[in-house]
Short mmCIF file of C-alpha atoms in Angstrom, two decimals:
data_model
loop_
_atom_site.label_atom_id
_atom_site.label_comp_id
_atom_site.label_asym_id
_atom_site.label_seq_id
_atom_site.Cartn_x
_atom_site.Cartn_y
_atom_site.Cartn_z
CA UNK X 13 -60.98 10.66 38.93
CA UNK X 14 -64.84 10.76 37.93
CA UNK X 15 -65.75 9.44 40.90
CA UNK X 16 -64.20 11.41 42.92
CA UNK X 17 -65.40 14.59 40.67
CA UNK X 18 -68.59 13.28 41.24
CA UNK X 19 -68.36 13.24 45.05
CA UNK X 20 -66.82 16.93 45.10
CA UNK X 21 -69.70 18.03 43.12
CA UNK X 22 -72.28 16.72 45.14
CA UNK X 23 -70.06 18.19 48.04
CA UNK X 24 -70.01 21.45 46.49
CA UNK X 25 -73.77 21.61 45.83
CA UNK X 26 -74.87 21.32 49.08
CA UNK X 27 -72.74 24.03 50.27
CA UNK X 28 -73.80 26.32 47.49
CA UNK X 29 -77.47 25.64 48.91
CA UNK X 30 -76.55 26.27 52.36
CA UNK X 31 -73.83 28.91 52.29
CA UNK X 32 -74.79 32.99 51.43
CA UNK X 33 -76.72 35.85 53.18
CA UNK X 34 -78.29 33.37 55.30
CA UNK X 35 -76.43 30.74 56.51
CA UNK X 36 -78.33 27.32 56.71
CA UNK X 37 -76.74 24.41 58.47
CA UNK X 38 -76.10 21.06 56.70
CA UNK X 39 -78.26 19.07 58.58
CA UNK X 40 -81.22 21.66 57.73
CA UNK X 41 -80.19 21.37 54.21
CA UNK X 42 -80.43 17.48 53.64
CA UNK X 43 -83.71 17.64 55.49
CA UNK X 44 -85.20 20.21 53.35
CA UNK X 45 -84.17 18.55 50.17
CA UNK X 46 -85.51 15.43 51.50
CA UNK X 47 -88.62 17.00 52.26
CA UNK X 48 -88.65 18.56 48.59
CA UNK X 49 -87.94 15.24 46.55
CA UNK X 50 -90.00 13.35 48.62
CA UNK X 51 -92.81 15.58 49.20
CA UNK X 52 -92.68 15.77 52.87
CA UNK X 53 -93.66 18.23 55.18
CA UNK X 54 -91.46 21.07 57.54
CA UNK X 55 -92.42 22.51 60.46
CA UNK X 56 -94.09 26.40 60.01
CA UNK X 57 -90.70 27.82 61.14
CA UNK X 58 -88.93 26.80 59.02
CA UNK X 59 -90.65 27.24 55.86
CA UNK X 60 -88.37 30.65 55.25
CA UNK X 61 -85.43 28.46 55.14
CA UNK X 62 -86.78 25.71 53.30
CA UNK X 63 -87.97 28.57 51.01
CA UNK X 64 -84.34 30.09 50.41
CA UNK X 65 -83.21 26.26 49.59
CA UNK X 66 -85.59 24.84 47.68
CA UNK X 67 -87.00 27.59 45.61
CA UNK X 68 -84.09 29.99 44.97
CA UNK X 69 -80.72 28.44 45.98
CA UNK X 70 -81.24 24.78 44.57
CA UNK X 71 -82.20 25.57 41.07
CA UNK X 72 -79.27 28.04 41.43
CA UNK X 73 -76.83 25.79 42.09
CA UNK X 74 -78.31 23.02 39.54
CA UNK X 75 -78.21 24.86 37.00
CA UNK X 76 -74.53 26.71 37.50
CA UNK X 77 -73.85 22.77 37.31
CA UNK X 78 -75.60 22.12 34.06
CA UNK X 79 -74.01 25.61 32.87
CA UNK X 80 -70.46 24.53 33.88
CA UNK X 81 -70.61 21.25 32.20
CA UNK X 82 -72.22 22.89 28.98
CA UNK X 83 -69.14 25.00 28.87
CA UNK X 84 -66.65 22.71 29.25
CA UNK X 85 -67.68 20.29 27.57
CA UNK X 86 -68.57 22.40 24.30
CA UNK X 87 -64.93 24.10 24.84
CA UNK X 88 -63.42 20.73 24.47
CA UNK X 89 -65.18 20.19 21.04
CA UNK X 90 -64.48 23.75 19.43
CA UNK X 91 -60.83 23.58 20.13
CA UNK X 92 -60.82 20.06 18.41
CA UNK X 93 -62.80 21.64 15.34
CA UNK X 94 -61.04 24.50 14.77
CA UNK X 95 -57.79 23.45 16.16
CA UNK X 96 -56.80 26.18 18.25
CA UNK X 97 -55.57 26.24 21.74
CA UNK X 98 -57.34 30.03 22.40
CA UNK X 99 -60.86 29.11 21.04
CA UNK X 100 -63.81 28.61 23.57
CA UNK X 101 -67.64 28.31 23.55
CA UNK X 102 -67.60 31.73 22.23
CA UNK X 103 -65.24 31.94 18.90
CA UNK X 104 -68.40 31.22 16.81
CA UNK X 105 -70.06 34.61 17.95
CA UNK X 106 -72.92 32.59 19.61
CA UNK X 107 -72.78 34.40 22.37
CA UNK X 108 -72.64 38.01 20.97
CA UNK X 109 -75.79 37.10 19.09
CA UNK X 110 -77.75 36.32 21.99
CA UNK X 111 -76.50 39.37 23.96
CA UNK X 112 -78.27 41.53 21.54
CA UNK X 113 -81.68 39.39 22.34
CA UNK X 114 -81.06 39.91 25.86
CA UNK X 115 -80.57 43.44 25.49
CA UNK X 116 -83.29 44.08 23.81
CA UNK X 117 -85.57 42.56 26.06
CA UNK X 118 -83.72 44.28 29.38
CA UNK X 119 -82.59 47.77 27.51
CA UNK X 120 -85.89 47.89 25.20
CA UNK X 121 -88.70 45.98 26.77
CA UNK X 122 -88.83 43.24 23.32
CA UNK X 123 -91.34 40.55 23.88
CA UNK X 124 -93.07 42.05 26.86
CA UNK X 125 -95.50 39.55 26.19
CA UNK X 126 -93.40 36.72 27.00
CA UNK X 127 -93.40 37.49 30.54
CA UNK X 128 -90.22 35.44 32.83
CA UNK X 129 -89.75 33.84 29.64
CA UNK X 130 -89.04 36.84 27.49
CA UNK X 131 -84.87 36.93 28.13
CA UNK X 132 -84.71 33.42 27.37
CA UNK X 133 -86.59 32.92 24.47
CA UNK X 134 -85.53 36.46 23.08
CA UNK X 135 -81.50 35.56 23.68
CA UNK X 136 -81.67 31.81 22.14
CA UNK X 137 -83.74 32.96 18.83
CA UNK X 138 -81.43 35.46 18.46
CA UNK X 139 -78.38 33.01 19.28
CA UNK X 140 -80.43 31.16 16.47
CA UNK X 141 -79.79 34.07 14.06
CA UNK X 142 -76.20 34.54 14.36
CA UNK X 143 -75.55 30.47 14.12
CA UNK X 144 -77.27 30.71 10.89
CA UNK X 145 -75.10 34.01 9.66
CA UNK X 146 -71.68 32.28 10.97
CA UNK X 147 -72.78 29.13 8.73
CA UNK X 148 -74.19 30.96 6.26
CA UNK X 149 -70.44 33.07 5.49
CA UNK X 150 -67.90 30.66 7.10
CA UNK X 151 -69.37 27.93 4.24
CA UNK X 152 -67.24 27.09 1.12
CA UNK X 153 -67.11 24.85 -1.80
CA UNK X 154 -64.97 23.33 0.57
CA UNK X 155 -67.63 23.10 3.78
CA UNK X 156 -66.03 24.53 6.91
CA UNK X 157 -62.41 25.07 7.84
CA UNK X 158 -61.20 25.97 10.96
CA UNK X 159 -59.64 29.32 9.45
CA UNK X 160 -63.22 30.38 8.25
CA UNK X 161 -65.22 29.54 11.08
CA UNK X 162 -62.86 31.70 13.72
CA UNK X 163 -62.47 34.68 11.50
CA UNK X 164 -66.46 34.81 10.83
CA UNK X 165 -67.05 34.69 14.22
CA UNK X 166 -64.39 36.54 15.70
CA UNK X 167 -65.98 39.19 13.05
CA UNK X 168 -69.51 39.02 13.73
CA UNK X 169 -68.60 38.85 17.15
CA UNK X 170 -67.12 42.33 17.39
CA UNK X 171 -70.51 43.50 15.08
CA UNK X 172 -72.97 42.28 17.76
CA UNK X 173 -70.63 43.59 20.36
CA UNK X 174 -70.97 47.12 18.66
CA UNK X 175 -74.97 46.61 18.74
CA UNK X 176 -74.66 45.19 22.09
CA UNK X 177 -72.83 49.05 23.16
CA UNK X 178 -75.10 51.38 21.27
CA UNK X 179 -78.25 49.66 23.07
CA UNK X 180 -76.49 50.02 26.66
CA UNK X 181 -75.17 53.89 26.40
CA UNK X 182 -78.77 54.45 24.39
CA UNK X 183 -80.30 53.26 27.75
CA UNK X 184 -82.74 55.59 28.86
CA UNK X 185 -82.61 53.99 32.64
CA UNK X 186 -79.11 53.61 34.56
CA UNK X 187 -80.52 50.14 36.47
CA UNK X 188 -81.26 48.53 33.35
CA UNK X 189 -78.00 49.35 32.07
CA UNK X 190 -76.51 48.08 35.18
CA UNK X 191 -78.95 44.89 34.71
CA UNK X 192 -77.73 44.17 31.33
CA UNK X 193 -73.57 44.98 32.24
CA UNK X 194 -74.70 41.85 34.73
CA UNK X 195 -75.72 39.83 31.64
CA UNK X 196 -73.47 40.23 29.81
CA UNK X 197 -70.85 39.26 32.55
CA UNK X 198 -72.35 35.83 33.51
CA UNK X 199 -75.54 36.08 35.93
CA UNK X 200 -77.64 32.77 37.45
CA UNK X 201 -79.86 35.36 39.62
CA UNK X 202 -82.50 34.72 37.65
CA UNK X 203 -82.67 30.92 38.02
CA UNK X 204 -85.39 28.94 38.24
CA UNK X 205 -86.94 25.33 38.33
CA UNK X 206 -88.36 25.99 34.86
CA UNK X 207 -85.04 26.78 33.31
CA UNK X 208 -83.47 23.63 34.36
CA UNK X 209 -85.07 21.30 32.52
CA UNK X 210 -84.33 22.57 28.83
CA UNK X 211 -80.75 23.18 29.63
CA UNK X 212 -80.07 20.08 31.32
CA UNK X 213 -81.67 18.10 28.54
CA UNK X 214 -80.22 20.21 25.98
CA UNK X 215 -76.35 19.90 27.71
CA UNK X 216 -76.87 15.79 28.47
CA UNK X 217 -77.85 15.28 24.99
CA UNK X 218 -74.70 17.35 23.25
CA UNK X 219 -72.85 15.56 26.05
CA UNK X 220 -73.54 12.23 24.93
CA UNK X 221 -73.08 13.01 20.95
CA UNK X 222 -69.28 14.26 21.84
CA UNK X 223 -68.35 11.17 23.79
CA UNK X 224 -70.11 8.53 21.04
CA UNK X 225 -67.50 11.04 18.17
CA UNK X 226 -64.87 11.19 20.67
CA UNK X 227 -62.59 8.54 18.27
CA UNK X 228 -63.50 11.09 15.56
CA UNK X 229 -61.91 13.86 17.61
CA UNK X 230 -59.33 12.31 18.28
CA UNK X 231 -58.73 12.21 14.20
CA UNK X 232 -59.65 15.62 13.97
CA UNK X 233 -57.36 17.01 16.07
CA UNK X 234 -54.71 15.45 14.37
CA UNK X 235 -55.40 17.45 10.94
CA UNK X 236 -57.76 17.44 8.62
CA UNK X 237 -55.53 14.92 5.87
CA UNK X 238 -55.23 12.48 9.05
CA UNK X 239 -58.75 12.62 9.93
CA UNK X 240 -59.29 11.46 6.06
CA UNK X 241 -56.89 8.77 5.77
CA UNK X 242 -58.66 7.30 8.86
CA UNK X 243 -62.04 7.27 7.86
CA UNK X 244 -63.57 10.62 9.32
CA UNK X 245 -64.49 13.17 6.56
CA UNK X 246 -63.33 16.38 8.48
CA UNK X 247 -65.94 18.72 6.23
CA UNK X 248 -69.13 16.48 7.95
CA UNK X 249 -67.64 16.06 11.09
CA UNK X 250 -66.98 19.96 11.56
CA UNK X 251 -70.23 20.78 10.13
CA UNK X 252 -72.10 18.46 13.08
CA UNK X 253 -69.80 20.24 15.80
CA UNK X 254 -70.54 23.40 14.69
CA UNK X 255 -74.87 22.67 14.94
CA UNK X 256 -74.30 20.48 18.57
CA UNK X 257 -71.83 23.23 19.75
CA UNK X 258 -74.01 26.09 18.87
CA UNK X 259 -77.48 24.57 20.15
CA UNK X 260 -75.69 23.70 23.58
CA UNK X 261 -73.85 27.41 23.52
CA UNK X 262 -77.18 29.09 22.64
CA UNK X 263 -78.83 27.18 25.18
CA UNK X 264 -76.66 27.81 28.05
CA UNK X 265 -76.06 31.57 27.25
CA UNK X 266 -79.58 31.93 27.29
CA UNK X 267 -80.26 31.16 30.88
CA UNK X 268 -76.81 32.37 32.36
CA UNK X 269 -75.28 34.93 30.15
CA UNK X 270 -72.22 35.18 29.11
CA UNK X 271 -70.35 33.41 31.44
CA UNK X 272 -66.41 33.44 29.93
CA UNK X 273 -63.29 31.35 30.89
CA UNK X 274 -64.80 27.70 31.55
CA UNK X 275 -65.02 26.79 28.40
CA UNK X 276 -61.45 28.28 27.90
CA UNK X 277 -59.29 27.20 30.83
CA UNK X 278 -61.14 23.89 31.74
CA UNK X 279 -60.63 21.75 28.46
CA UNK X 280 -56.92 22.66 29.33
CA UNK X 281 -56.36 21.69 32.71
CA UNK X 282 -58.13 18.85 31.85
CA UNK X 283 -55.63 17.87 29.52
CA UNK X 284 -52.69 18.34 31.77
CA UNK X 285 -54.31 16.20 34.00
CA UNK X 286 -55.90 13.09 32.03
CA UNK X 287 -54.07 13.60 28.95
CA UNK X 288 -55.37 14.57 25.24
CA UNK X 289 -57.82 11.10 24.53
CA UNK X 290 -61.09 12.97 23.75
CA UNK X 291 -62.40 9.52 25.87
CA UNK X 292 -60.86 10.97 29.07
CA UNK X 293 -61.24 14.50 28.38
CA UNK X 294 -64.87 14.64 27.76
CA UNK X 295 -65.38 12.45 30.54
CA UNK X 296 -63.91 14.83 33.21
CA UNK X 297 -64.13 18.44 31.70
CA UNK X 298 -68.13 18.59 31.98
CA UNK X 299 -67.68 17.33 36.27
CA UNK X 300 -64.75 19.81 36.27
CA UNK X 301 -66.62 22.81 34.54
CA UNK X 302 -69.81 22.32 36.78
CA UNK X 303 -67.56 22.27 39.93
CA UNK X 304 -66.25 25.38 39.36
CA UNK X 305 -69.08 27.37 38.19
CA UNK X 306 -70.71 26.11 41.39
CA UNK X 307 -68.18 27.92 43.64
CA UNK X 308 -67.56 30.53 41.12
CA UNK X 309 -71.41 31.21 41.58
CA UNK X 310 -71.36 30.94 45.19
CA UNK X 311 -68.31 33.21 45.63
CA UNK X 312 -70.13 35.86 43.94
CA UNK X 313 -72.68 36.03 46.45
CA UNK X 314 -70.62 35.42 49.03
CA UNK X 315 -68.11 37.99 48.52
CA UNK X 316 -69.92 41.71 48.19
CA UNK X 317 -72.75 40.08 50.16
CA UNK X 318 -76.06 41.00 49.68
CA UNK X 319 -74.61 42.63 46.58
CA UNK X 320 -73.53 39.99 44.14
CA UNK X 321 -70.75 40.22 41.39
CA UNK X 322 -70.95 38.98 37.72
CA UNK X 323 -70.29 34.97 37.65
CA UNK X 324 -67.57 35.89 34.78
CA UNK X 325 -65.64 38.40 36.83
CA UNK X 326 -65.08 34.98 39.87
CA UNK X 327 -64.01 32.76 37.09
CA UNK X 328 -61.66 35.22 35.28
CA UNK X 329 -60.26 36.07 38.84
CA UNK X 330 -59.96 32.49 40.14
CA UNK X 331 -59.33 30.74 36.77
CA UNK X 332 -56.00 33.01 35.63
CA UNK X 333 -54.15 32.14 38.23
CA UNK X 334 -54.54 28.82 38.59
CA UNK X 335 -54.19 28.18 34.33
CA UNK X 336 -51.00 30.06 34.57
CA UNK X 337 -49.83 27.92 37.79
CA UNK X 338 -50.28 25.07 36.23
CA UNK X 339 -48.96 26.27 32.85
CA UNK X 340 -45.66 27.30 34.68
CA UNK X 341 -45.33 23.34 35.93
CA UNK X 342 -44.50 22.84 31.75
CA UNK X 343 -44.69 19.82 29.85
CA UNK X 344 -48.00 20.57 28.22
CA UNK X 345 -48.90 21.69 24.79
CA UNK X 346 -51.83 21.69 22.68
CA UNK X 347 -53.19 18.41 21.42
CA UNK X 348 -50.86 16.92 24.08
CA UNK X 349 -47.46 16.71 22.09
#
């Protein structure tokens, strides 16, 4: 099944760099990215085209990928922590944090001196804060429990969210309202090559730290006595998810927004399909999650074109469906019992 994720991905990328407003043919689009990686040349006419590929749609596309696999692969490791089939990236109130960042760099001009780099940088620091304010009230004498963690940051969710609204109807311009409504829906519009790097780094490395504690997931999920009798202190191990699962959400949200539902619906489907080892799961969720927020980006060009819709609005539309499809074929439950 990986490899075969892995071929649909690669599949899918190259039409999201050749499909949209203007259609370029496949055989243009391998020689452009040849000609990119390698340096070469392209004839004069063609340098709009290699243009649209190279320098918009291909770090578009990349980093919907990195995105996608961000968000599934941090859904996967929330639900295990707190144990709950409805969590996703966004339980902790990451997300809501760095919407008020964003905001206040689109709705209020914060950290003008930033330049391209002031959404970014203004949306992780203050995905920083709330991390640090979830941690600060979800922590006991006991360390973190599951019920904690989701109530603090279902609550300081709905208290950014409220910050969030009084900065958008306080807008004194109706496009940067409108810019920000895109935001906070899921956007990649903005991509660029410089973005990818961080992200992609940031993603591989949480990536690898959930599949080397996959066994420990696996105890996790099975209760917090269980994960004690075999070995894994469920206080520590909750405490680590909550930093990697935080950095990687911050990270993500940063560059794309709030893009809902991946981190949701794929960690499920997943688990229909491969089963509920943490082994399996984290190795297909991340393939899964970038393959869909590749088309989900692409449809939203696609669809209203030149106009483009929210990323969060495609995978909300797509991704209900087909969870409650595949919900309807039964024999599935959370944790896999």
């Amino acid at each position: 099944m990986v490899l075969g994720l892995l071929l649909v991905l690669f599949l899918s990328l190259l039409c999201g760099v050749g499909l949209g407003a203007a259609g370029i043919g496949p055989g243009d689009v391998l020689r452009f990215l040849w000609a990119g990686f390698t340096g070469g040349t392209v004839h004069t006419r063609d340098v709009a085209s290699y243009t649209i590929v190279w320098e918009i749609r291909l770090p578009r596309v990349v980093l919907g990928a990195v995105v996608g696999a961000g968000l599934a692969a941090v859904g996967v490791a929330v639900q295990a922590m707190v144990r709950n089939a409805l969590a996703d990236p966004f339980v902790l109130g990451i997300s809501s944090g760095a919407a008020v960042g964003a905001n206040a760099v689109i709705l209020l001009g914060a950290f003008a001196g930033l330049g391209v780099w002031a959404l970014s940088v203004s949306a992780f620091a203050s995905a920083l804060v709330a991390m640090a304010l979830v941690y600060a009230v979800a922590r006991s004498p006991h360390g973190l429990t599951p019920l904690r963690l989701i109530l603090t940051g279902t609550a300081l969710a709905y208290g950014f969210e409220a910050v969030t609204t009084v900065m958008v109807f306080g807008a004194a311009r109706g496009e940067a309202a409108r810019s920000a409504m895109m935001w906070l829906l899921g956007s990649l519009g903005g991509a660029t090559w410089a973005q990818v790097p961080l992200a992609a780094a940031t993603v591989a490395a949480g990536w690898v730290w959930l599949r080397l504690r996959a066994e420990a997931l696996n105890a996790l999920a099975m209760g917090d006595e269980t994960s004690a009798a075999l070995g894994v202190p469920p206080s520590r191990l909750r405490r680590e998810l909550f930093l990697v699962t935080a950095a990687v959400t911050g990270t993500v949200v940063a560059v794309s927004g709030a893009i809902g539902f991946v981190g949701l619906m794929v960690p499920h489907v997943v688990r229909m399909l491969v089963g509920a080892d943490h082994r399996r799961v984290l190795a297909v969720a991340p393939l899964a999650g970038a393959v869909l927020l590749v088309w989900a980006d692409l449809l939203s060009r696609l669809l209203l074109a030149p106009a483009e819709l929210p990323v969060g609005v495609i995978t909300a539309v797509v991704g209900v469906p087909a969870f409650l499809l595949l919900m309807r074929r039964g024999g599935y439950a959370f944790g896999g019992h």
